[in-house]
Amino acid sequence: MSLEKCRFCFSTDVEKYFDFGKQPLANAYLTREQLEDLEPSYLLDVYYCHECGISQIGFTVSPEEMFSEYYYCAGAARTTFHYRIALAKKIKAVLNLKEDAFIVEVGSNDGSMMKCLRECGFTNVLGVDPAVNLSKLAEKEGLNTFNAFFNKQTAEEILRIYGSADLILCRNVFAHVPDIHSFVQGLKNLLDEKGVIMIESPYLPDMISQNAFDTIYHEHVFYLSLKPMKKIFQFYDLEITNVERNKMHGGSMIYIISHSHNGMPNEKINDILAREEKYHANMVEYHRFFQNAADIRSELKYILARLKSEGYRIAAYGAAAKGNVLLNFCGIDTELLDFVVDKNPLKQGLFTPGTHIPIFPTEKLVEEQPDYTLLLSWNYKQEIMEQETKYRAKGGKLIIPIPRVIIE
Ligand SMILES: [Zn+2]
């Protein structure tokens, strides 16, 4: 089944440019008992809308199936921790909010960002997250969390109980929601007259220029750039007034948005729109993106198979969703990899979806000292290199798959 029309503008002028075939859910880790069961898999392909310029996947899995129990825990990596603290400080300095300003964080996960906001002095922060397990973690820390999917109805309920929001923060959640209209309408209704919406999301042009195809999975319905974002918000009488790029998740964009009558877009917006044009003029960049991903797949498989045949032992680092996408796309499983290590205790003892590789704590890397380790969390390369000095000092080598395959 292919995508018939764009979820935002409803145009039927949509064109497929990336095809993964059928894939399991990238966060659907398995217990040992589940390994024997039939594992569900779903079509995964990406389309460009020639009318509004947005990229989106064709087939969506129900959000309830993906987010009610959630293993991605924002708290895990050190790089993201430092980033959150800096962001909270910036929010305080740049947005000029009072300490009792009402802040709503949509997709608050385990409350890691809310905690940083609290440490910066903000006293009135509400999280919204559908994952029962993560909301409980946040509540334990004394962080007020509304356990629900954010949409028009949830926004109305929050508005009724708490009043309008001075700041609505959406970090890596906006692109996850298939019903984009209900989500943006909810933001519009909940936002105070003088309030600000701050959205952070992977930036598609960065994804393409870095060959970061492993960002594509069922949870990510949309792949965003400024042009379609501007259209979406203008449709609801909201205006993007400023943007900022950062290096998170292989390249992200922060969008600052307010009610249209309150904000004018700054100069930067037009500059970025002009630079984005090559991604909207034709499909060249998109087709090249798919070709590059296919090339990485061939090269990586060839290298791993050769090393294995020469008797080397190979493991992997980072059982995150993106790692699972790469493994499944490339067809790398227990034939080539002995195990994968991950810092997140929620995942240890489980198996990777589709490829069934056992997940262990990171200490196993030094204990077992495999000859090569495939770095699936290539976006945390620096941090991992620093942590694994022992492994590397004993001769362990890292295989970095993206943006291109290299061995260090
Ligand atoms: Zn469209």
Coordinates of C-alpha atoms and ligand atoms in Angstrom, one line a residue:
M1 CA 0.0 0.0 0.0
S2 CA 1.5 3.3 -1.0
L3 CA 0.8 6.8 0.3
E4 CA -2.1 8.3 -1.5
K5 CA -2.1 11.9 -0.2
C6 CA 0.0 14.1 2.0
R7 CA -1.0 14.1 5.6
F8 CA -0.6 17.8 5.9
C9 CA -1.8 19.5 2.6
F10 CA -3.8 16.4 1.3
S11 CA -2.1 16.8 -2.2
T12 CA -1.9 13.5 -4.2
D13 CA 1.3 14.8 -5.8
V14 CA 3.6 12.6 -3.7
E15 CA 6.7 10.7 -4.8
K16 CA 8.5 7.8 -3.2
Y17 CA 12.2 8.1 -2.8
F18 CA 13.3 5.7 -0.1
D19 CA 12.3 2.1 0.3
F20 CA 13.3 -0.2 3.2
G21 CA 10.8 -2.9 2.4
K22 CA 9.2 -4.5 5.5
Q23 CA 10.8 -3.6 8.8
P24 CA 10.1 -4.5 12.5
L25 CA 9.4 -1.6 14.8
A26 CA 12.8 -0.1 15.7
N27 CA 12.1 0.0 19.4
A28 CA 10.3 -3.4 19.7
Y29 CA 13.0 -5.2 21.7
L30 CA 12.4 -8.9 22.3
T31 CA 12.7 -11.1 25.4
R32 CA 14.3 -14.5 25.0
E33 CA 10.8 -16.2 25.0
Q34 CA 9.6 -13.9 22.2
L35 CA 12.4 -14.9 19.9
E36 CA 10.4 -17.9 18.7
D37 CA 7.2 -15.9 18.0
L38 CA 6.3 -14.5 14.7
E39 CA 7.6 -10.9 14.7
P40 CA 5.4 -8.2 13.1
S41 CA 6.9 -6.1 10.4
Y42 CA 5.6 -3.2 8.5
L43 CA 6.3 -1.4 5.2
L44 CA 8.7 1.5 5.6
D45 CA 9.1 3.9 2.7
V46 CA 9.4 7.7 2.4
Y47 CA 7.6 10.1 0.1
Y48 CA 8.2 13.7 -0.9
C49 CA 5.1 16.0 -1.3
H50 CA 5.6 18.2 -4.3
E51 CA 2.9 20.6 -3.1
C52 CA 4.1 21.5 0.4
G53 CA 7.6 20.1 0.4
I54 CA 7.3 17.8 3.4
S55 CA 8.7 14.3 3.6
Q56 CA 6.7 11.5 5.3
I57 CA 6.5 7.8 5.6
G58 CA 3.8 5.9 3.7
F59 CA 2.5 3.5 6.3
T60 CA 2.0 4.5 10.0
V61 CA 1.7 2.1 12.9
S62 CA -0.8 3.1 15.6
P63 CA 0.9 5.4 18.1
E64 CA -0.6 3.2 20.9
E65 CA 1.4 0.3 19.7
M66 CA 4.7 2.2 19.7
F67 CA 4.6 4.6 22.6
S68 CA 2.7 3.1 25.5
E69 CA 5.8 1.3 26.7
Y70 CA 8.9 3.1 25.6
Y71 CA 12.5 2.1 25.9
Y72 CA 14.2 5.2 24.7
C73 CA 15.2 6.9 27.8
A74 CA 16.3 10.6 27.4
G75 CA 18.4 10.3 30.5
A76 CA 21.0 7.9 29.1
A77 CA 23.8 9.7 27.2
R78 CA 26.2 12.3 28.7
T79 CA 26.3 14.5 25.5
T80 CA 22.5 14.9 25.6
F81 CA 22.6 15.7 29.4
H82 CA 25.0 18.7 28.8
Y83 CA 22.9 19.8 25.9
R84 CA 19.7 19.8 28.0
I85 CA 21.3 21.9 30.7
A86 CA 22.6 24.4 28.1
L87 CA 19.1 24.6 26.5
A88 CA 17.3 25.2 29.8
K89 CA 19.7 28.1 30.5
K90 CA 19.2 29.5 27.1
I91 CA 15.4 29.3 27.4
K92 CA 15.7 31.4 30.6
A93 CA 18.1 33.9 29.1
V94 CA 16.7 34.4 25.6
L95 CA 13.0 33.9 26.0
N96 CA 12.9 36.2 29.0
L97 CA 10.5 34.0 31.0
K98 CA 9.6 34.6 34.6
E99 CA 10.4 31.7 37.0
D100 CA 6.7 31.0 37.6
A101 CA 5.9 31.0 33.8
F102 CA 3.7 28.0 32.8
I103 CA 5.9 25.7 30.7
V104 CA 4.4 22.6 29.0
E105 CA 6.8 20.0 27.7
V106 CA 5.1 17.8 25.1
G107 CA 6.9 14.4 24.9
S108 CA 8.5 14.8 28.3
N109 CA 9.8 11.2 28.3
D110 CA 11.4 10.4 31.7
G111 CA 11.4 14.0 32.8
S112 CA 15.1 14.7 32.0
M113 CA 14.4 18.1 30.4
M114 CA 11.8 19.1 33.0
K115 CA 14.5 18.4 35.6
C116 CA 16.9 20.8 33.9
L117 CA 14.2 23.5 33.7
R118 CA 13.5 23.0 37.4
E119 CA 17.2 23.3 38.2
C120 CA 17.2 26.6 36.3
G121 CA 14.6 27.9 38.7
F122 CA 11.4 27.3 36.8
T123 CA 8.7 26.3 39.2
N124 CA 5.6 25.6 37.0
V125 CA 6.5 22.9 34.5
L126 CA 4.1 20.3 33.2
G127 CA 5.1 17.3 31.2
V128 CA 2.9 15.4 28.7
D129 CA 3.8 11.9 27.6
P130 CA 1.9 8.8 26.6
A131 CA 4.4 6.2 27.9
V132 CA 3.2 4.9 31.2
N133 CA 6.6 3.5 32.3
L134 CA 8.4 6.8 31.6
S135 CA 5.7 9.0 33.2
K136 CA 6.1 7.0 36.4
L137 CA 9.8 7.6 36.4
A138 CA 9.2 11.4 36.1
E139 CA 6.5 11.4 38.8
K140 CA 8.9 9.6 41.1
E141 CA 11.2 12.6 40.7
G142 CA 8.4 14.9 41.7
L143 CA 7.9 16.1 38.1
N144 CA 4.2 16.7 37.3
T145 CA 3.3 14.6 34.2
F146 CA 0.1 14.4 32.3
N147 CA -0.1 10.8 30.9
A148 CA -1.6 11.2 27.4
F149 CA -0.9 11.7 23.7
F150 CA -0.8 15.4 22.9
N151 CA -3.6 16.5 20.6
K152 CA -6.5 19.0 20.4
Q153 CA -8.4 17.2 23.2
T154 CA -5.4 17.0 25.5
A155 CA -4.6 20.6 24.9
E156 CA -8.2 21.6 25.9
E157 CA -8.0 19.6 29.1
I158 CA -4.7 21.2 30.1
L159 CA -6.1 24.6 29.3
R160 CA -9.1 23.9 31.5
I161 CA -7.1 22.7 34.4
Y162 CA -3.9 24.8 34.3
G163 CA -4.7 27.7 31.9
S164 CA -2.7 28.8 28.8
A165 CA 1.0 28.1 28.4
D166 CA 3.8 30.7 28.3
L167 CA 6.1 28.2 26.6
I168 CA 5.3 24.9 24.9
L169 CA 8.4 22.8 24.4
C170 CA 8.3 19.9 21.8
R171 CA 11.7 18.2 21.6
N172 CA 11.8 15.3 19.1
V173 CA 8.1 14.7 19.2
F174 CA 6.6 16.9 16.5
A175 CA 7.7 14.6 13.7
H176 CA 6.2 11.5 15.5
V177 CA 2.6 12.5 15.2
P178 CA 0.6 11.3 12.2
D179 CA -2.4 13.6 12.9
I180 CA -0.4 16.8 12.5
H181 CA -3.5 18.9 12.2
S182 CA -4.9 17.9 15.6
F183 CA -1.4 18.4 17.1
V184 CA -0.8 21.9 15.8
Q185 CA -4.4 23.0 16.6
G186 CA -3.7 21.8 20.1
L187 CA -0.5 24.0 20.3
K188 CA -2.4 27.0 18.9
N189 CA -5.2 26.7 21.4
L190 CA -3.0 26.1 24.4
L191 CA -0.6 28.9 23.7
D192 CA -0.9 32.1 25.7
E193 CA -1.5 35.3 23.7
K194 CA 2.2 36.3 24.2
G195 CA 3.5 32.7 24.5
V196 CA 6.2 30.9 22.5
I197 CA 6.3 27.4 21.0
M198 CA 9.8 25.8 20.7
I199 CA 10.1 22.8 18.5
E200 CA 13.3 20.8 18.1
S201 CA 13.4 18.2 15.4
P202 CA 16.0 16.5 13.1
Y203 CA 16.6 18.7 10.0
L204 CA 16.1 16.8 6.8
P205 CA 18.9 18.6 4.7
D206 CA 21.4 17.6 7.5
M207 CA 20.1 14.1 7.5
I208 CA 20.6 13.8 3.7
S209 CA 24.0 15.5 3.7
Q210 CA 25.2 13.1 6.4
N211 CA 23.6 9.9 4.9
A212 CA 21.8 9.5 8.2
F213 CA 19.2 7.2 6.8
D214 CA 19.1 5.4 10.1
T215 CA 16.9 8.3 11.4
I216 CA 14.0 6.8 9.3
Y217 CA 11.7 4.5 11.2
H218 CA 8.0 4.1 11.9
E219 CA 8.1 6.4 14.9
H220 CA 9.2 9.3 12.7
V221 CA 6.3 10.1 10.5
F222 CA 7.6 13.4 9.1
Y223 CA 11.1 14.5 8.0
L224 CA 11.2 18.3 8.3
S225 CA 12.7 21.3 6.8
L226 CA 11.8 25.0 7.1
K227 CA 9.7 25.4 4.0
P228 CA 6.9 22.9 5.0
M229 CA 7.2 23.9 8.6
K230 CA 6.4 27.5 7.7
K231 CA 3.4 26.4 5.7
I232 CA 2.1 24.2 8.5
F233 CA 2.2 27.0 11.1
Q234 CA 0.9 29.7 8.8
F235 CA -2.1 27.5 8.2
Y236 CA -2.9 27.9 11.9
D237 CA -2.1 31.6 12.0
L238 CA 1.2 31.0 13.8
E239 CA 4.6 32.3 12.6
I240 CA 8.1 30.9 12.8
T241 CA 10.1 33.9 14.0
N242 CA 13.5 32.4 14.5
V243 CA 15.4 29.2 13.9
E244 CA 18.6 27.7 15.2
R245 CA 20.5 24.7 14.0
N246 CA 22.5 22.3 16.2
K247 CA 24.3 19.0 16.0
M248 CA 21.9 16.8 17.9
H249 CA 20.8 13.6 16.3
G250 CA 23.1 14.2 13.3
G251 CA 21.7 17.7 12.8
S252 CA 18.6 19.3 14.2
M253 CA 16.7 22.6 13.9
I254 CA 15.0 24.5 16.7
Y255 CA 12.0 26.5 15.5
I256 CA 10.7 29.4 17.6
I257 CA 7.0 30.1 16.9
S258 CA 4.4 32.6 18.2
H259 CA 0.9 33.8 17.3
S260 CA 1.2 35.6 13.9
H261 CA 0.2 39.0 15.2
N262 CA 3.0 38.8 17.7
G263 CA 6.0 37.9 15.6
M264 CA 7.9 38.7 12.4
P265 CA 10.3 36.2 10.9
N266 CA 13.9 37.3 11.2
E267 CA 16.5 37.5 8.4
K268 CA 17.9 34.1 9.0
I269 CA 14.6 32.5 8.0
N270 CA 14.8 33.8 4.4
D271 CA 18.5 32.8 4.2
I272 CA 17.7 29.2 5.2
L273 CA 14.7 29.0 2.9
A274 CA 16.9 30.1 0.0
R275 CA 19.6 27.5 0.9
E276 CA 16.9 24.8 1.2
E277 CA 15.7 25.4 -2.3
K278 CA 17.9 22.6 -3.8
Y279 CA 15.9 20.1 -1.7
H280 CA 12.6 21.4 -3.1
A281 CA 13.5 22.2 -6.7
N282 CA 13.8 18.6 -7.9
M283 CA 14.3 15.1 -6.5
V284 CA 18.1 14.8 -7.2
E285 CA 19.2 15.1 -3.6
Y286 CA 16.6 12.5 -2.4
H287 CA 17.5 9.9 -5.0
R288 CA 21.2 10.4 -4.2
F289 CA 20.4 9.9 -0.5
F290 CA 18.9 6.5 -1.2
Q291 CA 21.8 5.5 -3.5
N292 CA 24.3 6.5 -0.8
A293 CA 22.4 4.4 1.8
A294 CA 22.5 1.4 -0.6
D295 CA 26.2 1.9 -1.1
I296 CA 26.9 2.0 2.7
R297 CA 24.9 -1.3 3.0
S298 CA 27.0 -3.1 0.3
E299 CA 30.3 -1.8 1.7
L300 CA 29.5 -2.6 5.3
K301 CA 28.2 -6.1 4.6
Y302 CA 31.2 -6.8 2.5
I303 CA 33.7 -5.6 5.2
L304 CA 31.9 -7.5 8.0
A305 CA 31.6 -10.7 6.1
R306 CA 35.3 -10.6 5.1
L307 CA 36.4 -10.0 8.7
K308 CA 34.2 -12.8 10.0
S309 CA 35.6 -15.2 7.4
E310 CA 39.1 -14.3 8.5
G311 CA 38.2 -15.4 12.0
Y312 CA 37.7 -12.0 13.7
R313 CA 35.1 -11.5 16.4
I314 CA 32.7 -8.6 15.9
A315 CA 30.3 -6.9 18.3
A316 CA 28.3 -3.7 18.1
Y317 CA 27.8 -0.6 20.3
G318 CA 24.5 1.1 20.9
A319 CA 21.2 -0.8 20.6
A320 CA 19.2 2.3 19.9
A321 CA 16.4 2.5 17.4
K322 CA 18.7 4.0 14.8
G323 CA 21.1 1.1 15.2
N324 CA 18.2 -1.4 14.7
V325 CA 17.3 0.4 11.5
L326 CA 20.8 0.1 10.2
L327 CA 21.1 -3.6 11.1
N328 CA 17.8 -4.5 9.5
F329 CA 18.3 -2.4 6.4
C330 CA 21.8 -4.0 5.9
G331 CA 20.7 -7.5 6.9
I332 CA 23.4 -7.7 9.7
D333 CA 22.4 -10.3 12.3
T334 CA 23.9 -12.9 14.6
E335 CA 25.8 -14.5 11.6
L336 CA 28.1 -11.5 11.7
L337 CA 27.7 -10.0 15.2
D338 CA 28.2 -11.8 18.5
F339 CA 26.5 -9.3 20.7
V340 CA 25.6 -5.6 21.1
V341 CA 26.3 -3.4 24.2
D342 CA 24.1 -0.6 25.5
K343 CA 24.2 1.7 28.5
N344 CA 20.4 1.6 29.0
P345 CA 19.6 -1.0 31.7
L346 CA 16.0 -1.3 30.3
K347 CA 17.4 -2.9 27.2
Q348 CA 20.1 -5.2 28.7
G349 CA 19.1 -8.8 28.6
L350 CA 16.7 -8.2 25.6
F351 CA 17.3 -8.9 21.9
T352 CA 17.4 -6.5 19.0
P353 CA 14.2 -6.4 16.9
G354 CA 14.4 -8.3 13.5
T355 CA 18.1 -9.2 13.9
H356 CA 17.8 -11.0 17.4
I357 CA 21.3 -9.9 18.7
P358 CA 21.6 -10.2 22.5
I359 CA 22.1 -6.9 24.3
F360 CA 24.6 -6.6 27.2
P361 CA 25.9 -3.8 29.4
T362 CA 28.8 -1.8 28.0
E363 CA 31.3 -3.5 30.4
K364 CA 31.1 -6.6 28.2
L365 CA 33.2 -4.9 25.5
V366 CA 36.3 -5.0 27.7
E367 CA 35.5 -8.4 29.2
E368 CA 35.1 -10.1 25.8
Q369 CA 37.4 -7.8 23.8
P370 CA 36.0 -8.5 20.3
D371 CA 38.4 -7.5 17.5
Y372 CA 36.0 -5.1 15.9
T373 CA 33.0 -3.1 17.2
L374 CA 30.4 -1.7 14.8
L375 CA 29.5 1.7 16.2
L376 CA 25.8 2.0 15.7
S377 CA 25.6 5.1 17.8
W378 CA 27.9 6.9 15.4
N379 CA 26.4 10.3 16.5
Y380 CA 28.0 9.8 19.9
K381 CA 31.3 8.8 18.5
Q382 CA 33.4 11.3 20.5
E383 CA 31.8 10.4 23.8
I384 CA 32.1 6.6 23.2
M385 CA 35.7 6.9 22.0
E386 CA 36.6 8.6 25.3
Q387 CA 34.7 6.0 27.3
E388 CA 36.2 3.0 25.6
T389 CA 39.9 3.9 25.9
K390 CA 40.6 0.5 27.5
Y391 CA 39.0 -1.5 24.7
R392 CA 40.9 0.5 22.1
A393 CA 44.2 0.4 24.0
K394 CA 44.0 -3.4 23.9
G395 CA 43.7 -3.3 20.2
G396 CA 39.9 -3.1 19.7
K397 CA 38.9 -1.4 16.5
L398 CA 35.7 0.6 15.8
I399 CA 33.8 0.4 12.5
I400 CA 31.9 3.7 11.9
P401 CA 29.1 3.2 9.4
I402 CA 27.8 6.7 8.8
P403 CA 28.3 9.2 7.1
R404 CA 30.6 6.7 5.3
V405 CA 32.2 3.4 6.4
I406 CA 35.6 3.9 8.1
I407 CA 37.6 1.8 10.5
E408 CA 39.5 3.5 13.4
Ligands
ZN1 ZN 1.9 18.2 1.3

